[in-house]
CSV table of C-alpha atoms and ligand atoms in Angstrom, one decimal:
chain,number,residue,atom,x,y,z
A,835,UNK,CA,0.0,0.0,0.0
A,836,UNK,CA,1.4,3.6,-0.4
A,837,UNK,CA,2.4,5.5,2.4
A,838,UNK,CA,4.1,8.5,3.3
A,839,UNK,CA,8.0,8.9,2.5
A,840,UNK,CA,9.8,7.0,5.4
A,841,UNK,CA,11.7,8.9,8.0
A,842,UNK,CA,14.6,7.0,9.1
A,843,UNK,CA,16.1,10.0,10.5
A,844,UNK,CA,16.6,10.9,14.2
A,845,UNK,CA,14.1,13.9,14.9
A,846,UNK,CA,15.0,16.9,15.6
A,847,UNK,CA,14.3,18.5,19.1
A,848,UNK,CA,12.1,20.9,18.1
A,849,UNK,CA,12.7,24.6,19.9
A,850,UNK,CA,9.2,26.0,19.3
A,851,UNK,CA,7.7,26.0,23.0
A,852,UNK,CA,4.9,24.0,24.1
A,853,UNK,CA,2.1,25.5,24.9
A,854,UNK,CA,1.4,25.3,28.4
A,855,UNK,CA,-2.1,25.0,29.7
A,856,UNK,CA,-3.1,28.0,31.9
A,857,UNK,CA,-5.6,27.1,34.9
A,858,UNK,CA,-9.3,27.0,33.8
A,859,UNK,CA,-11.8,30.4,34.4
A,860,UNK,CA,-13.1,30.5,37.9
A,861,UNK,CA,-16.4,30.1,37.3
A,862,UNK,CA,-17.4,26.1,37.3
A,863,UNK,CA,-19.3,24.4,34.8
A,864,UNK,CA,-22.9,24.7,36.2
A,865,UNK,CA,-24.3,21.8,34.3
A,866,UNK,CA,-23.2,18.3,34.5
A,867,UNK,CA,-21.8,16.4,30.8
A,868,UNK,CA,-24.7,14.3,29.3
A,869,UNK,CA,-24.4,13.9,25.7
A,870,UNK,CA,-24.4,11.9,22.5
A,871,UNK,CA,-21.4,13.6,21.5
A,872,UNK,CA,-19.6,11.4,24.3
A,873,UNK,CA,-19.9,8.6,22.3
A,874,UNK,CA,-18.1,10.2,19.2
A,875,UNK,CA,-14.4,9.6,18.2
A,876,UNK,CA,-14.3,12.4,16.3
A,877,UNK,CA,-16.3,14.7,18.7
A,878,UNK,CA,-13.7,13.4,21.9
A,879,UNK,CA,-10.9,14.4,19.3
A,880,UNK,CA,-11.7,17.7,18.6
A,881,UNK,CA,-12.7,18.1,22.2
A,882,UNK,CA,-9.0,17.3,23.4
A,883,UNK,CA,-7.3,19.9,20.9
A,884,UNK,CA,-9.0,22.5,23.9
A,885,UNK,CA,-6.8,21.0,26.6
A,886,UNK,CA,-5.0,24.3,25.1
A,887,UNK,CA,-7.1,27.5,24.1
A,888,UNK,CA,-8.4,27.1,20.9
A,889,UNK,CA,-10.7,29.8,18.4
A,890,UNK,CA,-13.8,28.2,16.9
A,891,UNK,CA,-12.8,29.7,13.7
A,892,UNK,CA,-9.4,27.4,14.0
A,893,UNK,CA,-12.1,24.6,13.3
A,894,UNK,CA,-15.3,25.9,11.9
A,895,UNK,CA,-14.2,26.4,8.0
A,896,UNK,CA,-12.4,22.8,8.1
A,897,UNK,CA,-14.5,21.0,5.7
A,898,UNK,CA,-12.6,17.6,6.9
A,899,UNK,CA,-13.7,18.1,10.5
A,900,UNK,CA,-17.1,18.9,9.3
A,901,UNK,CA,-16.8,15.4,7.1
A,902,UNK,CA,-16.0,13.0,10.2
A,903,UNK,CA,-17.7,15.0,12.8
A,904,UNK,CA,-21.2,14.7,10.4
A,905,UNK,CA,-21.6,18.1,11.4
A,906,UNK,CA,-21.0,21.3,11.0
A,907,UNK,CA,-17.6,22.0,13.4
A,908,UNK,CA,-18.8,25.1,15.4
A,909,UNK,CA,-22.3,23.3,16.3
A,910,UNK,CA,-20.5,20.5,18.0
A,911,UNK,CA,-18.1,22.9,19.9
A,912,UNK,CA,-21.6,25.0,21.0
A,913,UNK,CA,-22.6,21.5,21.9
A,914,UNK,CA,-19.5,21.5,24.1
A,915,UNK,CA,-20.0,24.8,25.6
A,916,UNK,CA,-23.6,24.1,26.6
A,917,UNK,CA,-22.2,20.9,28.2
A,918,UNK,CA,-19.6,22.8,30.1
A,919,UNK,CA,-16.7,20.5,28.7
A,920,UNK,CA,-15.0,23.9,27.4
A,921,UNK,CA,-15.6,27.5,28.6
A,922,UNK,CA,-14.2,31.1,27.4
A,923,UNK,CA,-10.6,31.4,28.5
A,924,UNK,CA,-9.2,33.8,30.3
A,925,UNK,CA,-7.3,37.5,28.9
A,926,UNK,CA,-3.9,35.5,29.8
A,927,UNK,CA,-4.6,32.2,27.7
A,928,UNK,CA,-6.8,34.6,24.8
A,929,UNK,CA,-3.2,36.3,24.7
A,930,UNK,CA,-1.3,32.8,25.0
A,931,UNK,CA,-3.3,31.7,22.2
A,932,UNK,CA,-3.1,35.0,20.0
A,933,UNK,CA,0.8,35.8,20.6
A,934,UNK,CA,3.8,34.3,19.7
A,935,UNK,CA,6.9,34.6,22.1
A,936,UNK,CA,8.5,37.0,19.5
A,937,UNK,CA,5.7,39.3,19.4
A,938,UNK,CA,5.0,39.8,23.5
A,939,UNK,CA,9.2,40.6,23.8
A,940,UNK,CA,8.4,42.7,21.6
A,941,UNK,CA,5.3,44.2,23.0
A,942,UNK,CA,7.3,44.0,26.3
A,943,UNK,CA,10.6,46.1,25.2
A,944,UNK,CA,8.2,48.9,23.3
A,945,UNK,CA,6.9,49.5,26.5
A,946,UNK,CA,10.4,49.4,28.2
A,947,UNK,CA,10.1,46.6,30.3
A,948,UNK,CA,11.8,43.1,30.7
A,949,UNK,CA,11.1,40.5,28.1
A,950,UNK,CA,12.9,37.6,29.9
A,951,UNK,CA,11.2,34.9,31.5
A,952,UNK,CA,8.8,31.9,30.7
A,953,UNK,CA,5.9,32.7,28.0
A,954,UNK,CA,3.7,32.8,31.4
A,955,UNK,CA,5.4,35.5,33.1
A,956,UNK,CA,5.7,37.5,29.7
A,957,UNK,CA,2.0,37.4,29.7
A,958,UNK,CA,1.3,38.3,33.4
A,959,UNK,CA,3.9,41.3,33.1
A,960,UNK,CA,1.7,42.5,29.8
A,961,UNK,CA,-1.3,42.1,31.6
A,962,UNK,CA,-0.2,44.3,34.4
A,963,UNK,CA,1.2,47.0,32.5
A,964,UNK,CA,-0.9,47.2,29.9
A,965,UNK,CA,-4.4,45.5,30.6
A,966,UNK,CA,-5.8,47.9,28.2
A,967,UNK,CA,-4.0,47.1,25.6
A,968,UNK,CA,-4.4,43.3,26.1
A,969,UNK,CA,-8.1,44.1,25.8
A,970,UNK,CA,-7.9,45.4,22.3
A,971,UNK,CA,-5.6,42.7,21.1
A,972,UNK,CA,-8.0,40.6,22.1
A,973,UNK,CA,-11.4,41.9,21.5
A,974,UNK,CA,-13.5,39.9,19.7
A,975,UNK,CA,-11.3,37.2,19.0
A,976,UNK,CA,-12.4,34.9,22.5
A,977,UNK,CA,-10.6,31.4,23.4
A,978,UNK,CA,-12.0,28.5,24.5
A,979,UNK,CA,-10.5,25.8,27.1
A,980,UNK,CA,-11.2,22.6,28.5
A,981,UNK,CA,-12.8,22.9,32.0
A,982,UNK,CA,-12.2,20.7,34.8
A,983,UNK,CA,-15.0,18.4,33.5
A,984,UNK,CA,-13.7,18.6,29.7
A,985,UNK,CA,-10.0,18.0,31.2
A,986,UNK,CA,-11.6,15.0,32.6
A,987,UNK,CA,-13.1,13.6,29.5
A,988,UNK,CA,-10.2,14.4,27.1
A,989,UNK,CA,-7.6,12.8,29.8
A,990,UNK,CA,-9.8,9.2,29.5
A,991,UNK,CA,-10.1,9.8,26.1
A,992,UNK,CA,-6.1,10.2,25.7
A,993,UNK,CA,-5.7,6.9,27.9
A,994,UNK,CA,-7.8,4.9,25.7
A,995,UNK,CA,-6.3,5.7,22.8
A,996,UNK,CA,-2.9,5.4,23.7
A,997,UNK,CA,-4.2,1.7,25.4
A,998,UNK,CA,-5.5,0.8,21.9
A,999,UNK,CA,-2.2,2.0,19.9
A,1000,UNK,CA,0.0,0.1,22.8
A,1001,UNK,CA,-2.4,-2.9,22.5
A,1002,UNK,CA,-2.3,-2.6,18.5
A,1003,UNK,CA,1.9,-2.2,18.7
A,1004,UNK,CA,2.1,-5.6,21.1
A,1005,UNK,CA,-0.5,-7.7,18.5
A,1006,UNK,CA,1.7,-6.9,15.5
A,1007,UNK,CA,4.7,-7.5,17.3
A,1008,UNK,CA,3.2,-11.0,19.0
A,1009,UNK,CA,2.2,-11.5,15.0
A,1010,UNK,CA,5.4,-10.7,13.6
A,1011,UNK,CA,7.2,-12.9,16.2
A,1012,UNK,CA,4.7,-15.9,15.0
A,1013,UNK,CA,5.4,-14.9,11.1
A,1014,UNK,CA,2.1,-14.5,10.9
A,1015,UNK,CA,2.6,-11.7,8.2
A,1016,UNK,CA,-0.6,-11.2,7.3
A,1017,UNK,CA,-2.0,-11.1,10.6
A,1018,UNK,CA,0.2,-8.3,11.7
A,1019,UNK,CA,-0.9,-6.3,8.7
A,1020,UNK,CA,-4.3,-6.5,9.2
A,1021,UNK,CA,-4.3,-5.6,12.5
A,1022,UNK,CA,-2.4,-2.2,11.7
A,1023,UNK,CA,-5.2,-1.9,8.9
A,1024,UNK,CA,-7.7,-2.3,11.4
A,1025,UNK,CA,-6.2,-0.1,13.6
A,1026,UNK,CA,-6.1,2.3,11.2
A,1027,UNK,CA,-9.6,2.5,9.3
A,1028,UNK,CA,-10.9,3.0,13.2
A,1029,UNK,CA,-9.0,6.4,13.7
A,1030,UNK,CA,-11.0,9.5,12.9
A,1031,UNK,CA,-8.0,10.8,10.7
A,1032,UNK,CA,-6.3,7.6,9.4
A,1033,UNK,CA,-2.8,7.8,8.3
A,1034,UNK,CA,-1.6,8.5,4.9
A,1035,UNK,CA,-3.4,10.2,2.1
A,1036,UNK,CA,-6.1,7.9,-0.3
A,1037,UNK,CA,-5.0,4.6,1.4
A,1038,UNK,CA,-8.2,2.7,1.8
A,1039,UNK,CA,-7.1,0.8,5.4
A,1040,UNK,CA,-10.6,-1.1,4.9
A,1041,UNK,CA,-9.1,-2.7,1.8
A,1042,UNK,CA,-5.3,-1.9,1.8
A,1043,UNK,CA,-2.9,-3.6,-0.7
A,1044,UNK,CA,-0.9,-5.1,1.2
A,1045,UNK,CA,1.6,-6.6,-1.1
A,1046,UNK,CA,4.4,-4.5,-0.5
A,1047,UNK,CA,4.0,-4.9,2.9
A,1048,UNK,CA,4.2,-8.7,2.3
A,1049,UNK,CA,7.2,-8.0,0.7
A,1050,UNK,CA,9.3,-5.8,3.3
A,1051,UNK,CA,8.5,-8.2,5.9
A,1052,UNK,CA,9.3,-11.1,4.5
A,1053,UNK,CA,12.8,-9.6,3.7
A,1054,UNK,CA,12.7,-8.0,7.6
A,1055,UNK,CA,12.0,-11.6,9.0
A,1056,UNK,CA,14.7,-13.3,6.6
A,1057,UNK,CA,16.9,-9.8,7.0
A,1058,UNK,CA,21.1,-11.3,7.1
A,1059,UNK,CA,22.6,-8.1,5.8
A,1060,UNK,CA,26.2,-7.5,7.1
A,1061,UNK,CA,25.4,-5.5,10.1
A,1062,UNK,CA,23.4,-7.5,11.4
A,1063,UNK,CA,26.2,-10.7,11.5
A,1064,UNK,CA,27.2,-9.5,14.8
A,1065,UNK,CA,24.0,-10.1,16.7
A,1066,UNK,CA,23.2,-13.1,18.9
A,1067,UNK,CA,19.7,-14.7,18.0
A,1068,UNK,CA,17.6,-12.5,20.7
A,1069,UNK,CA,19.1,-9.3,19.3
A,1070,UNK,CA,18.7,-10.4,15.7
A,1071,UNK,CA,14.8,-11.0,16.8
A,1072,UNK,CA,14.8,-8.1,18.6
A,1073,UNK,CA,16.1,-5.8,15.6
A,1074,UNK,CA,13.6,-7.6,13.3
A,1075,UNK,CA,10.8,-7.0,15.4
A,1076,UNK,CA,11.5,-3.1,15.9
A,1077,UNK,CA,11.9,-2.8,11.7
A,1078,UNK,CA,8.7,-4.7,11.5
A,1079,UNK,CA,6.7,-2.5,13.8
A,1080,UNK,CA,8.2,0.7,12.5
A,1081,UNK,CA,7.8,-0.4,9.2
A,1082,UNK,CA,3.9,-0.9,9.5
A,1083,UNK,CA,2.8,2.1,11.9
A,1084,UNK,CA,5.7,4.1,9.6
A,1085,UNK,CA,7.1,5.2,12.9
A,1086,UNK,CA,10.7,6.9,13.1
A,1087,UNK,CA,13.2,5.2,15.7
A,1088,UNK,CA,12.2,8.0,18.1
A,1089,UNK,CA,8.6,6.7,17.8
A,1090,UNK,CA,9.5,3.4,18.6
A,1091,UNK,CA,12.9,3.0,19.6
A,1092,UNK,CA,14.9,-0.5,20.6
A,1093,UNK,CA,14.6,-0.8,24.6
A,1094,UNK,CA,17.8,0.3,26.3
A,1095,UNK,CA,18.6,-3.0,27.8
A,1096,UNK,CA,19.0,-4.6,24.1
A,1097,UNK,CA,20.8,-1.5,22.9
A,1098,UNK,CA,23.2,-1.1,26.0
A,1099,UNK,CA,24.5,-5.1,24.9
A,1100,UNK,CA,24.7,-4.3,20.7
A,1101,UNK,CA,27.5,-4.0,18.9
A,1102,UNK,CA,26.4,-1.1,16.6
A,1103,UNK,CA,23.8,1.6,17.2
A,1104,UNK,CA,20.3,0.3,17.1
A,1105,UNK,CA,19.0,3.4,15.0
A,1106,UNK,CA,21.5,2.4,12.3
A,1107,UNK,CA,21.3,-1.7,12.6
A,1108,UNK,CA,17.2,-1.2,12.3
A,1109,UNK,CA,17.4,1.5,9.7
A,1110,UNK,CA,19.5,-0.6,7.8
A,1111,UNK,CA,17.1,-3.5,8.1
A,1112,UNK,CA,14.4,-1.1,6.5
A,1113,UNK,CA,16.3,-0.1,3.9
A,1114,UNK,CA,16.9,-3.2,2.8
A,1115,UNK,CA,13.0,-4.2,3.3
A,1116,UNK,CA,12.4,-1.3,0.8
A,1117,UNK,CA,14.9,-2.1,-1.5
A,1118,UNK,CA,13.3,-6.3,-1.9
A,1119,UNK,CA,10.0,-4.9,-1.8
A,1120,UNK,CA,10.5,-2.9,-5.4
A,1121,UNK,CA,12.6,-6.1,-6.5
A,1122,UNK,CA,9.6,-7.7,-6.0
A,1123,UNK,CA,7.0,-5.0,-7.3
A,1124,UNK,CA,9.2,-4.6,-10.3
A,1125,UNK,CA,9.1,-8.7,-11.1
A,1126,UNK,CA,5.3,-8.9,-10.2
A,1127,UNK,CA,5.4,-6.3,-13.2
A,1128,UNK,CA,7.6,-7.8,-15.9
A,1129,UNK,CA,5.6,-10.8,-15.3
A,1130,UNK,CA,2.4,-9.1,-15.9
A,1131,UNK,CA,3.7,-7.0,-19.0
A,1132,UNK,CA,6.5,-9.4,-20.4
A,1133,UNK,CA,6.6,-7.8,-23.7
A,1134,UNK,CA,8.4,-4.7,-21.9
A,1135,UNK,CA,11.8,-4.4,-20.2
A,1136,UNK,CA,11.6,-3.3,-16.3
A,1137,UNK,CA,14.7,-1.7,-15.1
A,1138,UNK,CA,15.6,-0.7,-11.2
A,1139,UNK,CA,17.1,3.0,-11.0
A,1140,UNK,CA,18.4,4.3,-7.7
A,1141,UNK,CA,18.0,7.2,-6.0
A,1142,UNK,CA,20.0,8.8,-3.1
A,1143,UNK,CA,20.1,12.1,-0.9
A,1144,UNK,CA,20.3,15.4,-2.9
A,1145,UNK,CA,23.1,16.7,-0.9
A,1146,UNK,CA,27.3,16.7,-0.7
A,1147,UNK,CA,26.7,14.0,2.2
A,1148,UNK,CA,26.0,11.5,-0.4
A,1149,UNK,CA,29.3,9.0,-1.2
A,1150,UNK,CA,31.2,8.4,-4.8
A,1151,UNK,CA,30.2,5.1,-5.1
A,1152,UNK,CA,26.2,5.6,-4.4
A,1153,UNK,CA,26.9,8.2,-6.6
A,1154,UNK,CA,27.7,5.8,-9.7
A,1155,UNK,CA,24.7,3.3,-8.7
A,1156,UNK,CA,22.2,6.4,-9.0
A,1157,UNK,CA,23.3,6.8,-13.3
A,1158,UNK,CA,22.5,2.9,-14.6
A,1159,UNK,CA,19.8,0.9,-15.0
A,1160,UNK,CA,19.8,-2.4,-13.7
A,1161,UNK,CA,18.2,-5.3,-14.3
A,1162,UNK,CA,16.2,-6.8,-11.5
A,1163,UNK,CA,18.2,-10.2,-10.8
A,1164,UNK,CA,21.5,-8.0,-11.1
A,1165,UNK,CA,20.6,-4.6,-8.6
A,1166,UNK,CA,23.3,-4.2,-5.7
A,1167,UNK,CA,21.3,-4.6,-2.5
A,1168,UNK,CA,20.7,-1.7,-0.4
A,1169,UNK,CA,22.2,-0.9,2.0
A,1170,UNK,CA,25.0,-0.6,-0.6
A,1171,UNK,CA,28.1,-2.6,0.5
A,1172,UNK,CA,30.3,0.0,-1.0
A,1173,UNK,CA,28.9,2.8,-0.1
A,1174,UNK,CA,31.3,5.3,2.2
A,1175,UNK,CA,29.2,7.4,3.6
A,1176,UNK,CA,29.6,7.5,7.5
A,1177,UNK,CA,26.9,9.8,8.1
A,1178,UNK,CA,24.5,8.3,10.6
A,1179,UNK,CA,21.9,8.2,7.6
A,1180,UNK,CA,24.4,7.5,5.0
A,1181,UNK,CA,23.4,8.0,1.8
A,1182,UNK,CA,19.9,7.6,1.5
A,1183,UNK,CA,19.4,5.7,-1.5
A,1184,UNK,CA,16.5,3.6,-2.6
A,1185,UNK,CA,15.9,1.5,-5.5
A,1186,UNK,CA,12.4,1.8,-7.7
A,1187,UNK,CA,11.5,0.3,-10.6
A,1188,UNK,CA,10.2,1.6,-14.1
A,1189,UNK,CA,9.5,0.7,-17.8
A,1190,UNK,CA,12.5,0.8,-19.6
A,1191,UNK,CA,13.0,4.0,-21.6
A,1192,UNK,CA,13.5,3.3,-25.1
B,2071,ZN,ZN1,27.0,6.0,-0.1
């Protein structure tokens, strides 16, 4: 099935802060939470984006929200306010919400005063110099937050799901262990067509193809590149399993790295020995896409072209592989043997396939 471009980078720690939830208004929900809406995925979704403050209008043009929540956005969020799961935030969190860090330094220094501190403080000094200003900033433009009901609701809400992703992660894995290919993959397609915004753009998870996923876990489970000759049979297992997982949920090693008691005993770093292992799952699985082809259209010739990174990082040698076609039986394997790069990533290069030209 197509997915999204693979990341087998390390992310970046991103510097953008977090927004911080600020304390809910004073004033208590009066009524209690009794509604339909509760037993809506997609209404407890857009419920939990106001665990920070949020504007209606941030939602009520999305024609996509409107599509899974079978309603227009802004009536279920009224639906939410008459509830008392969300309530008008405060000045503090309308400014929060309506001012980047940038913007209140600089609000702060124009009116000579300090512009040091946490986002928080930035605010309250604003607010106490200025409260007249705030007001106009904010005029018009009111935030909405979870209240301490809402909280309540969007923090079971958040547990369940994360139970059904862990419980999801631990079948494919059990699955995976058992080779039971097809098992695993269904259960991530299962997994999948039940989240309000499934993964990946036009992949039907109700039907997915799932040959290409046959075909990078097949080579995962039979997986003997080089770097991996160093492993015992439990790591070998273990590495497997982590490229399978990744490879299904199309999770980065940060989203699902090796367990530090496995990496503290390997021989290389696990990011590179699974990376590798998915590389090499990518590279058999448009071997095999490329001869499903040729067999189905004999009368033309199917070459395999690589590709690698667009940048000085990548090696001579992966260099020279990236201007031939090869023919399927005779494509160097990827990871390439003779490829120099000792970037953490090396050289990024995948193998497609495609008509020959000519
Ligand atoms: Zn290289």
């Amino acid at each position: 099935m197509p997915r999204p471009p693979f990341s087998y980078k390390r992310k970046k720690t991103v510097e953008t802060p977090a927004r911080k939830p600020m304390p809910p208004p004073a004033a208590a929900p009066a009524r209690p939470i009794s509604a339909g809406w509760m037993d809506s995925p997609a209404h407890l979704l857009l419920l939990s984006k106001f665990a920070v403050p949020r504007a209606i209008d941030d939602y009520s043009r999305d024609e996509l929200w409107q599509s899974v929540l079978r309603e227009p956005a802004q009536q279920a969020i009224q639906q939410f306010i008459s509830a008392g799961a969300i309530a008008p935030g405060t000045p503090a969190q309308a400014l929060d919400y309506r001012l980047r860090l940038a913007e209140l330094k600089k609000q702060l220094r124009a009116r000579n005063l300090p512009d040091s501190g946490t986002k928080a403080e930035l605010i309250e000094r604003i607010l106490a110099a200025d409260p007249a200003w705030v007001q106009l900033h904010i005029a018009g433009q009111p935030v909405y937050i979870c209240t301490g009901a809402g909280r309540a609701i969007v923090e079971q809400y958040n547990a369940q799901r994360q139970a059904q992703r862990l419980a999801c992660e631990k079948e494919v894995r059990d699955a995976l262990a058992a080779r039971q290919i097809e098992r695993a993959i269904q259960a991530v397609a299962a997994y999948e067509a039940a989240q309000v915004f499934p993964r990946g753009v036009g992949i039907d998870w109700h039907h997915p193809d799932s040959a290409q996923d046959e075909s990078a876990l097949r080579a995962i489970g039979n997986c003997h590149i080089r770097p991996l000759s160093a492993l015992n049979p439990e790591q070998l297992d273990e590495v497997r399993l982590n490229a399978g997982v990744r490879w299904l949920f199309g999770y980065s090693y940060d989203d699902y790295p090796l367990p530090a008691e496995v990496t503290d005993r390997l021989p290389d770093d696990g990011f590179r020995l699974t990376s590798a292992v998915i590389a090499n799952a990518r590279f058999h699985s448009a071997i095999d896409a490329c001869r499903k082809s040729q067999a189905q259209f004999p009368q033309v010739r199917h070459v395999i072209v690589y590709t690698h990174g667009d940048d000085h990082l990548v090696c001579d040698e992966c260099r020279r592989l990236a201007g031939r076609e090869w023919s399927p039986d005779e494509a160097p394997e990827l990871p390439y043997e003779r490829c120099t790069s000792s970037s953490e990533s090396g050289c990024r290069c995948e193998a497609n396939w495609r008509f020959k030209n000519d």
